[in-house]
Amino acid sequence: MGNREMEELIPLVNRLQDAFSALGQSCLLELPQIAVVGGQSAGKSSVLENFVGRDFLPRGSGIVTRRPLVLQLVTSKAEYAEFLHCKGRKFTDFDEVRHEIEAETDRVTGMNKGISPIPINLRVYSPHVLNLTLIDLPGITKVPVGDQPADIEHQIREMIMQFISRENCLILAVTPANTDLANSDALKLAKDVDPQGLRTIGVITKLDLMDEGTDARDILENKLLPLRRGYVGVVNRSQKDIDGKKDVKAAMLSERKFFLSHPAYRHIADRMGTPHLQKVLNQQLTNHIRDTLPTFRNKLQAQLLSIEHEVDAYKSFKPEDPTRKTKALLQMVQQFAVDFEKRIEGSGDQVDTLELSGGAKINRIFHERFPFEIVKMEFNEKELRREISYAIKNIHGIRTGLFTPDMAFEAIVKKQIVKLKGPSLKSVDLVMQELINTVKKCTRKLATFPRLCEETERIVANHIREREGKTKDQVLLLIDIQVSYINTNHEDFIGFANAQQRSSQVHKKNTIGNQVIRKGWLTISNIGIMKGGSKGYWFVLTAESLSWYKDDEIHLRSQREHGTDGGRFCSSCSLWSDDRRLEKAWLRGCGHNRLGALTTLCCNS
């Protein structure tokens, strides 16, 4: 590749950059570029102005650069500037360029010192510049000032990392010489993405402001913190020079004189200063483009082929073709059915890590909510004994009985079995509500077709409600079947004779089941969800979790990560190793939970 072609590489990338910016979207291809990184007041703006030879960048305290500035320098006989958002307008007064940058920044970010990743594209034509493209990024800050958001440091860091983490981006790390190099924010960020220092170019500013008797010779000779591309020292205008309108050309002469006269930098003066830095950046960016061009071209061709293939698929596309509309409709309905099935069966592509939903929620209704509803039913032992006594006496009539009549037993048992209808029907309602919620989540993909989304949701919800009635009838039928015939010969029926013996054996073998359900009070300190002291709750304790519910609420009260799905405490406490000790831990109250809150459980049973 000849020198002429080499000189055209940077303008070629500039045209690509403009094309992607004009499309209003960031390029999927990583364009070769140089990103300027540094802390506030590190001298980034002065370095860029020295390249151009004009004062054109906003200055002031705090964050001045609040949007990335893509600065394209183009060698030309005439001197003027152009903005991509102001096509056709040439700026010959560089004070107007500064005002336009400020106005365009405020237009997107507002007046509250906020930042935005949307870049401003500025192209400067001048006979005093070399072909070069630089991206000036906001200065690294630590403390928000004024109306800046509290996470301004995180926002700026994320924006900088978006640029410098790309393999095709060279990093121009600007560090003032009057600070410790080990504490350089720019070099620290560069090291995070370029640990070998292969893409980083160091720039040391404010060499003239170092304490007397000190110098940055070891740094500039690449001995202290070596970089593959080395360091270049520059001397910018001071604030006094800027306020006094000192010419950039005069400042460049002063810079040259400084390096030639300083004893520590005299031997490397030909490799220091703004003109040398500009030449180094031009050469390294050109070489970088040349090295990355084959890979860049392959990616571009691959994307082109992909787009051409997609275009071919739409060449014969007829929007008004009814068969195509029907096919698209069927595909969307089929996708809805697949999504609904995956949410119920638990084999979805995207797993929700914030809350239970779909099949998992239904599973919890069956295995936790339903047993809770059964245990929650009011049970008064004295009242039950009174009912048993009355049933026996009423059946015996005027006679005094010797044995407990079967009819009394059946009357009491049937009355208790009938009580299962309430919890069973309530569980059906909960499952139906969860199915409808799942339908609503699955129809979100149809949001671009509001009528189709509405009709799909209506039809499926109506079908679920139709099945609800039949399901409840079937549940009631099953309960009526249990009421109609009580099989006392069933192995689960222990009978009166061996009831006490069986109960003691069960207690000894610790076969009380894997759930402990009690009614009690809950007090949680340092958590604002429950105020006003202790409140009455029903608790379901298993080896895996602890959940609590209110008497008068269908929805669960949660102190887990999400706030609506039932409270759960981790089972890392060693007291929860088996069911017997589990119940003891319940009665005693365990203060271990993964939220770190102080928990007190007081059981009234």
Coordinates of C-alpha atoms in Angstrom, one line a residue:
M1 CA 0.0 0.0 0.0
G2 CA 1.5 3.3 -1.1
N3 CA 1.8 6.5 1.0
R4 CA -1.2 8.0 -0.9
E5 CA -3.4 5.1 0.0
M6 CA -2.1 5.3 3.6
E7 CA -3.1 8.9 3.9
E8 CA -6.6 8.1 2.7
L9 CA -7.2 5.6 5.5
I10 CA -8.2 8.1 8.2
P11 CA -10.6 10.1 5.9
L12 CA -12.2 6.7 4.9
V13 CA -12.9 5.8 8.5
N14 CA -14.2 9.4 9.1
R15 CA -16.8 8.9 6.3
L16 CA -17.8 5.6 7.9
Q17 CA -18.1 7.3 11.2
D18 CA -20.3 10.0 9.7
A19 CA -22.5 7.4 7.9
F20 CA -23.2 5.5 11.1
S21 CA -23.8 8.6 13.1
A22 CA -26.3 9.8 10.4
L23 CA -28.2 6.6 10.8
G24 CA -28.9 7.5 14.4
Q25 CA -27.5 4.2 15.8
S26 CA -24.2 3.0 17.0
C27 CA -22.2 0.8 14.7
L28 CA -22.1 -3.0 15.3
L29 CA -18.6 -2.8 13.8
E30 CA -15.8 -1.5 15.9
L31 CA -14.3 1.4 14.0
P32 CA -10.6 2.1 14.6
Q33 CA -10.4 5.3 16.7
I34 CA -8.5 7.1 19.5
A35 CA -10.4 7.8 22.8
V36 CA -9.0 10.6 25.0
V37 CA -9.4 9.7 28.7
G38 CA -8.4 11.7 31.8
G39 CA -9.6 13.2 35.0
Q40 CA -11.1 16.7 35.3
S41 CA -8.5 19.5 34.8
A42 CA -6.0 17.0 33.4
G43 CA -5.4 19.1 30.3
K44 CA -7.4 17.1 27.7
S45 CA -9.0 20.2 26.2
S46 CA -5.7 22.1 26.0
V47 CA -4.1 19.2 24.1
L48 CA -6.9 19.0 21.6
E49 CA -6.9 22.8 21.1
N50 CA -3.2 22.7 20.5
F51 CA -3.8 20.2 17.8
V52 CA -6.2 22.5 16.0
G53 CA -4.4 25.7 16.9
R54 CA -7.6 27.4 18.0
D55 CA -9.6 27.9 21.1
F56 CA -12.9 26.1 20.4
L57 CA -13.7 23.8 23.4
P58 CA -15.9 24.8 26.3
R59 CA -14.1 25.6 29.5
G60 CA -15.1 26.0 33.2
S61 CA -15.3 24.3 36.5
G62 CA -16.8 20.8 37.1
I63 CA -17.8 18.6 34.1
V64 CA -17.5 20.6 30.9
T65 CA -17.4 17.8 28.4
R66 CA -20.8 16.1 29.0
R67 CA -21.1 14.3 25.7
P68 CA -18.5 12.4 23.6
L69 CA -17.0 14.8 21.0
V70 CA -15.9 13.0 17.8
L71 CA -13.2 15.4 16.6
Q72 CA -12.1 14.8 13.0
L73 CA -9.1 16.8 11.8
V74 CA -8.7 17.0 8.0
T75 CA -5.7 18.6 6.2
S76 CA -7.0 21.4 4.0
K77 CA -6.0 24.7 2.5
A78 CA -9.0 26.6 4.0
E79 CA -9.7 26.7 7.7
Y80 CA -13.3 26.1 8.9
A81 CA -15.4 23.7 11.0
E82 CA -18.5 21.7 10.3
F83 CA -21.0 19.8 12.6
L84 CA -22.8 16.7 11.4
H85 CA -26.0 18.0 12.9
C86 CA -25.6 21.3 11.1
K87 CA -25.1 20.1 7.5
G88 CA -24.1 22.7 5.0
R89 CA -23.1 25.3 7.6
K90 CA -19.4 26.3 7.8
F91 CA -18.0 27.8 11.0
T92 CA -15.1 30.1 10.4
D93 CA -15.3 31.8 13.9
F94 CA -14.2 29.2 16.4
D95 CA -16.0 31.1 19.2
E96 CA -19.2 30.1 17.5
V97 CA -18.0 26.5 17.4
R98 CA -17.7 26.6 21.2
H99 CA -21.2 28.1 21.6
E100 CA -22.6 25.4 19.3
I101 CA -21.0 22.6 21.3
E102 CA -22.5 24.0 24.5
A103 CA -25.9 24.5 22.9
E104 CA -26.0 21.0 21.4
T105 CA -24.9 19.5 24.7
D106 CA -27.6 21.3 26.6
R107 CA -30.2 20.3 24.0
V108 CA -29.7 16.6 24.9
T109 CA -28.5 16.6 28.5
G110 CA -30.3 19.7 29.8
M111 CA -28.9 22.4 32.1
N112 CA -28.4 20.2 35.2
K113 CA -24.8 19.0 34.3
G114 CA -26.0 15.6 33.3
I115 CA -24.2 13.5 30.7
S116 CA -25.3 11.6 27.6
P117 CA -23.5 8.9 25.5
I118 CA -24.9 10.5 22.2
P119 CA -21.8 11.9 20.5
I120 CA -21.3 15.3 18.8
N121 CA -19.5 15.0 15.5
L122 CA -17.2 18.0 14.7
R123 CA -14.9 18.1 11.6
V124 CA -12.2 20.7 11.5
Y125 CA -10.4 21.6 8.2
S126 CA -7.1 23.4 8.5
P127 CA -3.7 23.6 6.9
H128 CA -2.1 23.3 10.4
V129 CA -3.5 19.8 11.2
L130 CA -2.7 16.2 10.3
N131 CA -5.4 13.8 9.4
L132 CA -6.6 12.5 12.8
T133 CA -9.7 11.4 14.6
L134 CA -10.1 11.7 18.3
I135 CA -13.0 11.1 20.7
D136 CA -13.0 13.5 23.7
L137 CA -14.8 11.8 26.6
P138 CA -16.1 13.4 29.8
G139 CA -13.5 13.9 32.6
I140 CA -13.5 11.3 35.4
T141 CA -15.1 12.7 38.5
K142 CA -15.6 11.5 42.1
V143 CA -18.1 13.7 43.7
P144 CA -21.4 15.0 42.2
V145 CA -21.6 18.8 42.1
G146 CA -24.8 20.9 42.0
D147 CA -27.7 19.2 40.2
Q148 CA -25.6 16.2 39.0
P149 CA -27.0 12.8 39.7
A150 CA -25.6 10.9 42.7
D151 CA -24.2 8.2 40.5
I152 CA -22.4 10.5 38.1
E153 CA -19.1 8.7 38.7
H154 CA -20.6 5.4 37.7
Q155 CA -22.3 6.9 34.6
I156 CA -19.0 8.5 33.4
R157 CA -17.1 5.3 34.0
E158 CA -19.6 3.2 32.1
M159 CA -19.5 5.6 29.2
I160 CA -15.7 5.6 29.0
M161 CA -15.6 1.8 29.3
Q162 CA -18.0 1.5 26.3
F163 CA -15.4 3.1 24.1
I164 CA -12.1 1.9 25.5
S165 CA -13.1 -1.7 25.9
R166 CA -13.3 -2.1 22.2
E167 CA -10.2 -3.9 20.7
N168 CA -10.1 -1.4 17.8
C169 CA -9.8 1.6 20.1
L170 CA -6.5 3.2 21.0
I171 CA -6.5 4.9 24.4
L172 CA -4.9 8.3 24.9
A173 CA -4.5 8.4 28.7
V174 CA -3.9 12.0 29.8
T175 CA -2.3 12.4 33.2
P176 CA -1.0 15.6 34.9
A177 CA 2.7 15.5 36.0
N178 CA 2.0 17.2 39.3
T179 CA 0.1 14.1 40.6
D180 CA 1.3 10.6 41.4
L181 CA 1.3 8.4 38.3
A182 CA 0.2 5.4 40.4
N183 CA -3.1 7.3 41.2
S184 CA -3.8 8.3 37.6
D185 CA -7.5 7.6 36.9
A186 CA -6.8 7.5 33.2
L187 CA -4.1 4.9 33.4
K188 CA -6.1 2.8 35.9
L189 CA -9.1 2.6 33.5
A190 CA -6.7 1.9 30.6
K191 CA -5.1 -0.9 32.6
D192 CA -8.5 -2.5 33.3
V193 CA -9.2 -3.1 29.6
D194 CA -5.6 -3.1 28.3
P195 CA -3.5 -4.8 31.0
Q196 CA -0.5 -5.3 28.7
G197 CA -0.5 -1.7 27.6
L198 CA -0.7 -2.6 23.9
R199 CA -3.4 0.0 23.0
T200 CA -2.5 2.8 25.4
I201 CA -0.6 6.0 24.6
G202 CA 0.5 8.0 27.7
V203 CA 0.4 11.8 27.7
I204 CA 1.9 13.7 30.6
T205 CA 0.7 17.3 30.9
K206 CA 1.6 20.2 33.3
L207 CA 5.3 19.4 33.3
D208 CA 6.1 23.0 34.0
L209 CA 4.0 22.9 37.3
M210 CA 6.0 20.2 39.0
D211 CA 7.7 21.0 42.3
E212 CA 11.2 22.4 42.1
G213 CA 13.8 19.7 42.1
T214 CA 11.4 17.0 40.7
D215 CA 10.9 15.8 37.2
A216 CA 9.1 13.1 35.2
R217 CA 12.1 11.8 33.4
D218 CA 11.6 8.2 34.4
I219 CA 8.0 8.3 33.2
L220 CA 8.7 9.9 29.8
E221 CA 11.6 7.4 29.3
N222 CA 9.0 4.6 29.8
K223 CA 10.7 3.2 32.8
L224 CA 8.3 3.7 35.7
L225 CA 5.1 2.3 34.2
P226 CA 6.0 0.9 30.8
L227 CA 3.6 1.2 27.8
R228 CA 4.1 -0.5 24.5
R229 CA 3.4 2.9 22.7
G230 CA 5.3 5.0 25.2
Y231 CA 4.7 8.5 26.7
V232 CA 4.8 12.0 25.3
G233 CA 5.1 15.1 27.4
V234 CA 3.4 18.3 26.6
V235 CA 3.2 21.8 28.2
N236 CA -0.2 23.5 27.8
R237 CA -1.2 27.1 28.4
S238 CA -1.9 28.0 32.0
Q239 CA -5.2 29.5 33.1
K240 CA -3.5 32.9 33.2
D241 CA -2.4 32.4 29.6
I242 CA -5.9 31.5 28.5
D243 CA -7.5 34.4 30.3
G244 CA -4.9 36.7 28.8
K245 CA -5.8 35.4 25.3
K246 CA -2.3 34.0 24.7
D247 CA -2.1 32.7 21.1
V248 CA -1.8 28.9 20.6
K249 CA 1.2 29.4 18.3
A250 CA 3.0 31.4 20.9
A251 CA 2.2 28.7 23.4
M252 CA 3.7 26.1 21.1
L253 CA 6.9 28.1 20.9
S254 CA 7.0 28.4 24.7
E255 CA 6.6 24.6 24.9
R256 CA 9.4 24.0 22.5
K257 CA 11.7 26.4 24.5
F258 CA 10.7 24.6 27.8
F259 CA 11.9 21.2 26.6
L260 CA 15.1 22.5 25.0
S261 CA 16.1 24.4 28.1
H262 CA 15.1 21.9 30.8
P263 CA 18.1 19.8 31.9
A264 CA 15.9 16.7 32.6
Y265 CA 14.2 16.7 29.2
R266 CA 16.8 18.3 26.9
H267 CA 18.0 14.9 25.6
I268 CA 14.5 13.9 24.6
A269 CA 13.2 17.2 23.4
D270 CA 12.7 16.0 19.8
R271 CA 10.3 13.4 21.2
M272 CA 8.3 15.8 23.3
G273 CA 5.7 18.5 22.6
T274 CA 2.3 18.8 20.9
P275 CA 3.6 18.7 17.3
H276 CA 5.4 15.4 17.9
L277 CA 2.3 14.0 19.7
Q278 CA 0.2 14.9 16.7
K279 CA 2.6 13.1 14.4
V280 CA 2.7 10.1 16.7
L281 CA -1.1 9.8 16.8
N282 CA -1.4 10.3 13.1
Q283 CA 1.1 7.5 12.4
Q284 CA -0.2 5.1 15.1
L285 CA -3.8 5.6 14.0
T286 CA -2.9 5.0 10.4
N287 CA -1.0 1.9 11.3
H288 CA -3.8 0.7 13.6
I289 CA -6.3 1.1 10.8
R290 CA -4.1 -0.8 8.4
D291 CA -3.6 -3.6 10.9
T292 CA -7.3 -3.9 11.7
L293 CA -8.6 -3.4 8.2
P294 CA -8.6 -7.1 7.1
T295 CA -10.7 -8.1 10.1
F296 CA -12.9 -5.1 9.7
R297 CA -13.5 -5.8 6.1
N298 CA -14.4 -9.5 6.8
K299 CA -17.0 -8.4 9.4
L300 CA -18.4 -5.8 7.0
Q301 CA -18.7 -8.4 4.2
A302 CA -20.4 -10.9 6.6
Q303 CA -22.9 -8.3 7.6
L304 CA -23.5 -7.3 4.0
L305 CA -24.2 -10.9 3.0
S306 CA -26.6 -11.3 5.9
I307 CA -28.5 -8.2 4.9
E308 CA -28.6 -9.2 1.3
H309 CA -30.0 -12.6 2.3
E310 CA -32.6 -10.9 4.4
V311 CA -33.5 -8.5 1.5
D312 CA -33.9 -11.5 -0.9
A313 CA -36.4 -13.0 1.5
Y314 CA -38.5 -9.8 1.2
K315 CA -38.2 -9.3 -2.6
S316 CA -41.4 -11.1 -3.3
F317 CA -43.1 -9.9 -0.1
K318 CA -46.6 -8.6 -0.7
P319 CA -48.1 -6.9 2.4
E320 CA -51.6 -7.3 1.1
D321 CA -51.3 -11.0 0.4
P322 CA -54.0 -12.7 2.6
T323 CA -52.1 -16.0 2.7
R324 CA -49.1 -14.2 4.2
K325 CA -51.3 -12.4 6.8
T326 CA -52.9 -15.7 7.7
K327 CA -49.5 -17.4 8.1
A328 CA -48.2 -14.6 10.2
L329 CA -51.3 -14.8 12.4
L330 CA -50.9 -18.5 12.9
Q331 CA -47.3 -18.2 13.7
M332 CA -48.0 -15.6 16.5
V333 CA -50.8 -17.7 17.9
Q334 CA -48.6 -20.8 17.9
Q335 CA -45.8 -18.9 19.6
F336 CA -48.3 -17.8 22.3
A337 CA -49.3 -21.4 22.9
V338 CA -45.6 -22.4 23.1
D339 CA -44.8 -19.6 25.6
F340 CA -47.9 -20.5 27.7
E341 CA -46.9 -24.2 27.9
K342 CA -43.3 -23.3 28.7
R343 CA -44.3 -21.1 31.6
I344 CA -46.6 -23.8 33.0
E345 CA -44.2 -26.7 32.5
G346 CA -41.2 -24.7 33.6
S347 CA -39.0 -25.1 30.5
G348 CA -39.0 -21.4 29.4
D349 CA -36.0 -19.9 27.6
Q350 CA -35.9 -17.0 30.1
V351 CA -36.0 -17.9 33.7
D352 CA -37.5 -15.3 36.1
T353 CA -35.1 -14.8 39.1
L354 CA -37.2 -12.2 40.9
E355 CA -40.5 -13.9 41.7
L356 CA -42.4 -17.2 41.4
S357 CA -44.8 -17.4 38.4
G358 CA -46.6 -19.8 36.2
G359 CA -46.2 -23.5 37.0
A360 CA -44.0 -22.8 40.1
K361 CA -46.7 -20.6 41.6
I362 CA -49.3 -23.2 41.0
N363 CA -47.0 -25.9 42.5
R364 CA -46.7 -23.7 45.6
I365 CA -50.5 -23.3 45.8
F366 CA -51.0 -27.1 45.8
H367 CA -48.2 -28.0 48.2
E368 CA -48.1 -25.1 50.6
R369 CA -51.1 -22.8 50.3
F370 CA -53.7 -25.7 50.3
P371 CA -52.3 -27.3 53.5
F372 CA -52.1 -23.9 55.1
E373 CA -55.8 -23.2 54.3
I374 CA -56.8 -26.6 55.9
V375 CA -54.8 -26.0 59.1
K376 CA -56.1 -22.4 59.3
M377 CA -59.7 -23.6 59.6
E378 CA -61.0 -22.7 63.1
F379 CA -60.8 -25.8 65.4
N380 CA -62.2 -25.6 68.9
E381 CA -61.6 -28.8 70.8
K382 CA -64.2 -27.9 73.5
E383 CA -66.8 -27.3 70.9
L384 CA -66.0 -30.5 69.1
R385 CA -66.2 -32.5 72.3
R386 CA -69.6 -30.9 73.0
E387 CA -70.8 -31.8 69.4
I388 CA -69.7 -35.4 69.9
S389 CA -71.5 -35.6 73.2
Y390 CA -74.7 -34.2 71.8
A391 CA -74.5 -36.5 68.7
I392 CA -74.1 -39.6 70.9
K393 CA -76.9 -38.6 73.3
N394 CA -79.3 -37.6 70.5
I395 CA -78.7 -41.0 68.7
H396 CA -79.3 -43.0 72.0
G397 CA -82.4 -41.0 72.7
I398 CA -84.0 -42.1 76.0
R399 CA -81.6 -45.1 76.2
T400 CA -78.2 -44.9 77.8
G401 CA -75.7 -46.3 75.5
L402 CA -72.7 -48.6 76.3
F403 CA -70.8 -48.1 73.1
T404 CA -70.2 -45.2 70.8
P405 CA -72.7 -45.4 68.0
D406 CA -71.4 -45.5 64.4
M407 CA -74.0 -42.9 63.3
A408 CA -72.6 -40.4 65.7
F409 CA -69.1 -41.0 64.4
E410 CA -70.2 -40.6 60.8
A411 CA -72.2 -37.5 61.6
I412 CA -69.1 -35.8 63.1
V413 CA -66.7 -37.0 60.5
K414 CA -68.9 -36.0 57.6
K415 CA -69.3 -32.5 59.1
Q416 CA -65.5 -32.2 59.2
I417 CA -65.0 -33.5 55.7
V418 CA -67.5 -31.0 54.3
K419 CA -65.2 -28.3 55.7
L420 CA -62.7 -29.2 53.0
K421 CA -64.9 -27.6 50.4
G422 CA -63.8 -24.1 51.3
P423 CA -60.0 -24.5 51.1
S424 CA -60.4 -26.7 47.9
L425 CA -62.5 -24.1 46.1
K426 CA -60.2 -21.3 47.2
S427 CA -57.2 -23.2 45.8
V428 CA -59.1 -23.5 42.5
D429 CA -59.6 -19.7 42.5
L430 CA -55.9 -19.1 43.2
V431 CA -54.8 -21.5 40.4
M432 CA -57.3 -19.9 37.9
Q433 CA -56.0 -16.4 38.8
E434 CA -52.4 -17.5 38.2
L435 CA -53.4 -19.0 34.8
I436 CA -55.0 -15.7 33.8
N437 CA -51.8 -13.8 34.9
T438 CA -49.7 -16.2 32.9
V439 CA -51.9 -15.5 29.8
K440 CA -51.4 -11.8 30.2
K441 CA -47.6 -12.2 30.4
C442 CA -47.6 -14.4 27.3
T443 CA -49.6 -11.9 25.3
R444 CA -47.0 -9.1 25.8
K445 CA -45.3 -10.3 22.6
L446 CA -48.5 -9.4 20.7
A447 CA -48.4 -5.8 21.9
T448 CA -47.7 -4.5 18.4
F449 CA -51.1 -5.9 17.4
P450 CA -53.4 -4.5 20.1
R451 CA -56.6 -6.0 18.7
L452 CA -55.1 -9.5 18.3
C453 CA -53.6 -9.2 21.8
E454 CA -56.9 -8.2 23.3
E455 CA -58.9 -10.9 21.5
T456 CA -56.4 -13.7 22.4
E457 CA -56.4 -12.7 26.0
R458 CA -60.2 -12.6 26.1
I459 CA -60.7 -15.9 24.4
V460 CA -58.2 -17.8 26.5
A461 CA -59.4 -16.2 29.7
N462 CA -63.0 -17.1 28.9
H463 CA -62.0 -20.7 28.2
I464 CA -60.2 -20.9 31.6
R465 CA -63.3 -19.5 33.4
E466 CA -65.5 -22.1 31.6
R467 CA -63.2 -24.8 32.9
E468 CA -63.2 -23.3 36.3
G469 CA -66.9 -24.2 36.8
K470 CA -66.4 -27.8 35.7
T471 CA -63.3 -28.1 37.9
K472 CA -65.2 -26.9 41.0
D473 CA -68.0 -29.3 40.2
Q474 CA -65.4 -32.1 40.0
V475 CA -63.8 -31.1 43.3
L476 CA -67.2 -31.0 45.1
L477 CA -68.0 -34.4 43.6
L478 CA -64.8 -35.8 45.0
I479 CA -65.6 -34.5 48.5
D480 CA -69.2 -35.8 48.3
I481 CA -67.7 -39.2 47.4
Q482 CA -65.6 -39.1 50.5
V483 CA -68.6 -38.1 52.6
S484 CA -70.9 -40.8 51.2
Y485 CA -68.7 -43.7 52.3
I486 CA -66.2 -43.8 55.1
N487 CA -63.9 -46.8 54.8
T488 CA -62.8 -47.7 58.3
N489 CA -60.8 -50.7 57.0
H490 CA -58.4 -48.4 55.1
E491 CA -54.8 -48.7 56.3
D492 CA -54.7 -45.0 57.1
F493 CA -57.6 -45.4 59.5
I494 CA -56.0 -46.1 62.9
G495 CA -59.2 -46.8 64.9
F496 CA -59.9 -46.0 68.5
A497 CA -58.2 -49.1 70.0
N498 CA -54.7 -48.4 68.7
A499 CA -55.0 -44.7 68.2
Q500 CA -53.0 -43.8 71.3
Q501 CA -50.3 -46.5 70.6
R502 CA -50.1 -45.4 66.9
S503 CA -49.8 -41.7 68.0
S504 CA -46.9 -42.5 70.3
Q505 CA -45.1 -44.5 67.7
V506 CA -45.5 -41.8 65.2
H507 CA -44.1 -39.3 67.7
K508 CA -41.1 -41.6 68.5
K509 CA -40.3 -42.2 64.8
N510 CA -40.5 -38.5 64.0
T511 CA -42.9 -39.0 61.2
I512 CA -45.0 -35.9 61.8
G513 CA -44.4 -34.8 58.2
N514 CA -42.3 -32.1 56.6
Q515 CA -44.5 -29.1 57.6
V516 CA -45.3 -27.3 60.8
I517 CA -48.2 -24.9 60.7
R518 CA -49.0 -22.6 63.7
K519 CA -50.7 -19.4 64.4
G520 CA -48.7 -16.7 66.1
W521 CA -47.2 -13.2 66.1
L522 CA -44.4 -11.8 64.0
T523 CA -42.2 -8.9 64.9
I524 CA -39.4 -7.8 62.6
S525 CA -36.9 -5.0 63.6
N526 CA -35.3 -2.6 61.2
I527 CA -37.6 -3.4 58.3
G528 CA -40.3 -1.0 57.4
I529 CA -42.9 -3.4 56.0
M530 CA -44.6 -3.9 59.3
K531 CA -45.2 -1.0 61.6
G532 CA -47.2 -0.7 64.8
G533 CA -45.8 -3.7 66.7
S534 CA -46.6 -7.4 66.5
K535 CA -49.3 -8.7 64.2
G536 CA -51.1 -12.0 64.0
Y537 CA -50.1 -14.3 61.2
W538 CA -50.3 -18.0 60.2
F539 CA -46.9 -19.6 59.7
V540 CA -45.9 -22.5 57.5
L541 CA -42.5 -23.9 58.4
T542 CA -40.7 -26.5 56.3
A543 CA -37.1 -27.7 56.1
E544 CA -36.6 -25.3 53.2
S545 CA -38.5 -22.2 54.0
L546 CA -40.7 -20.2 56.4
S547 CA -43.7 -18.5 55.0
W548 CA -46.4 -16.4 56.7
Y549 CA -49.9 -15.3 55.7
K550 CA -52.7 -13.1 57.0
D551 CA -56.1 -14.5 58.0
D552 CA -58.0 -12.0 55.8
E553 CA -55.8 -11.9 52.8
I554 CA -55.5 -14.1 49.7
H555 CA -52.1 -12.6 48.8
L556 CA -49.0 -13.6 50.7
R557 CA -47.0 -11.4 52.9
S558 CA -43.3 -11.6 51.9
Q559 CA -40.0 -10.7 53.3
R560 CA -38.1 -12.4 50.6
E561 CA -36.3 -10.6 47.7
H562 CA -39.6 -9.8 46.0
G563 CA -42.3 -8.4 48.2
T564 CA -45.4 -10.4 47.2
D565 CA -44.7 -14.1 47.3
G566 CA -44.6 -15.2 50.9
G567 CA -41.9 -14.8 53.5
R568 CA -39.0 -17.3 53.5
F569 CA -36.0 -17.7 55.7
C570 CA -33.0 -19.7 54.8
S571 CA -32.4 -23.1 56.4
S572 CA -28.7 -22.7 57.1
C573 CA -29.5 -22.8 60.9
S574 CA -28.3 -26.1 62.3
L575 CA -31.4 -26.4 64.4
W576 CA -33.4 -27.1 61.3
S577 CA -31.8 -30.5 60.5
D578 CA -34.9 -32.7 61.1
D579 CA -38.6 -32.3 61.7
R580 CA -38.6 -32.8 65.5
R581 CA -35.8 -30.2 65.9
L582 CA -37.5 -28.1 63.3
E583 CA -40.6 -27.9 65.5
K584 CA -38.5 -27.1 68.5
A585 CA -36.8 -24.3 66.6
W586 CA -40.3 -23.0 65.7
L587 CA -41.5 -23.1 69.3
R588 CA -38.3 -21.4 70.6
G589 CA -38.1 -18.8 67.8
C590 CA -35.0 -18.7 65.6
G591 CA -33.2 -15.4 65.0
H592 CA -31.3 -16.6 61.9
N593 CA -32.4 -15.3 58.6
R594 CA -30.7 -14.2 55.4
L595 CA -31.9 -10.6 55.7
G596 CA -30.0 -10.1 58.8
A597 CA -33.0 -8.7 60.7
L598 CA -33.9 -9.5 64.3
T599 CA -36.9 -11.9 64.2
T600 CA -39.0 -13.0 67.1
L601 CA -41.7 -15.7 66.8
C602 CA -44.1 -16.2 69.7
C603 CA -46.4 -19.3 69.3
N604 CA -49.7 -19.3 71.1
S605 CA -50.4 -23.0 70.6

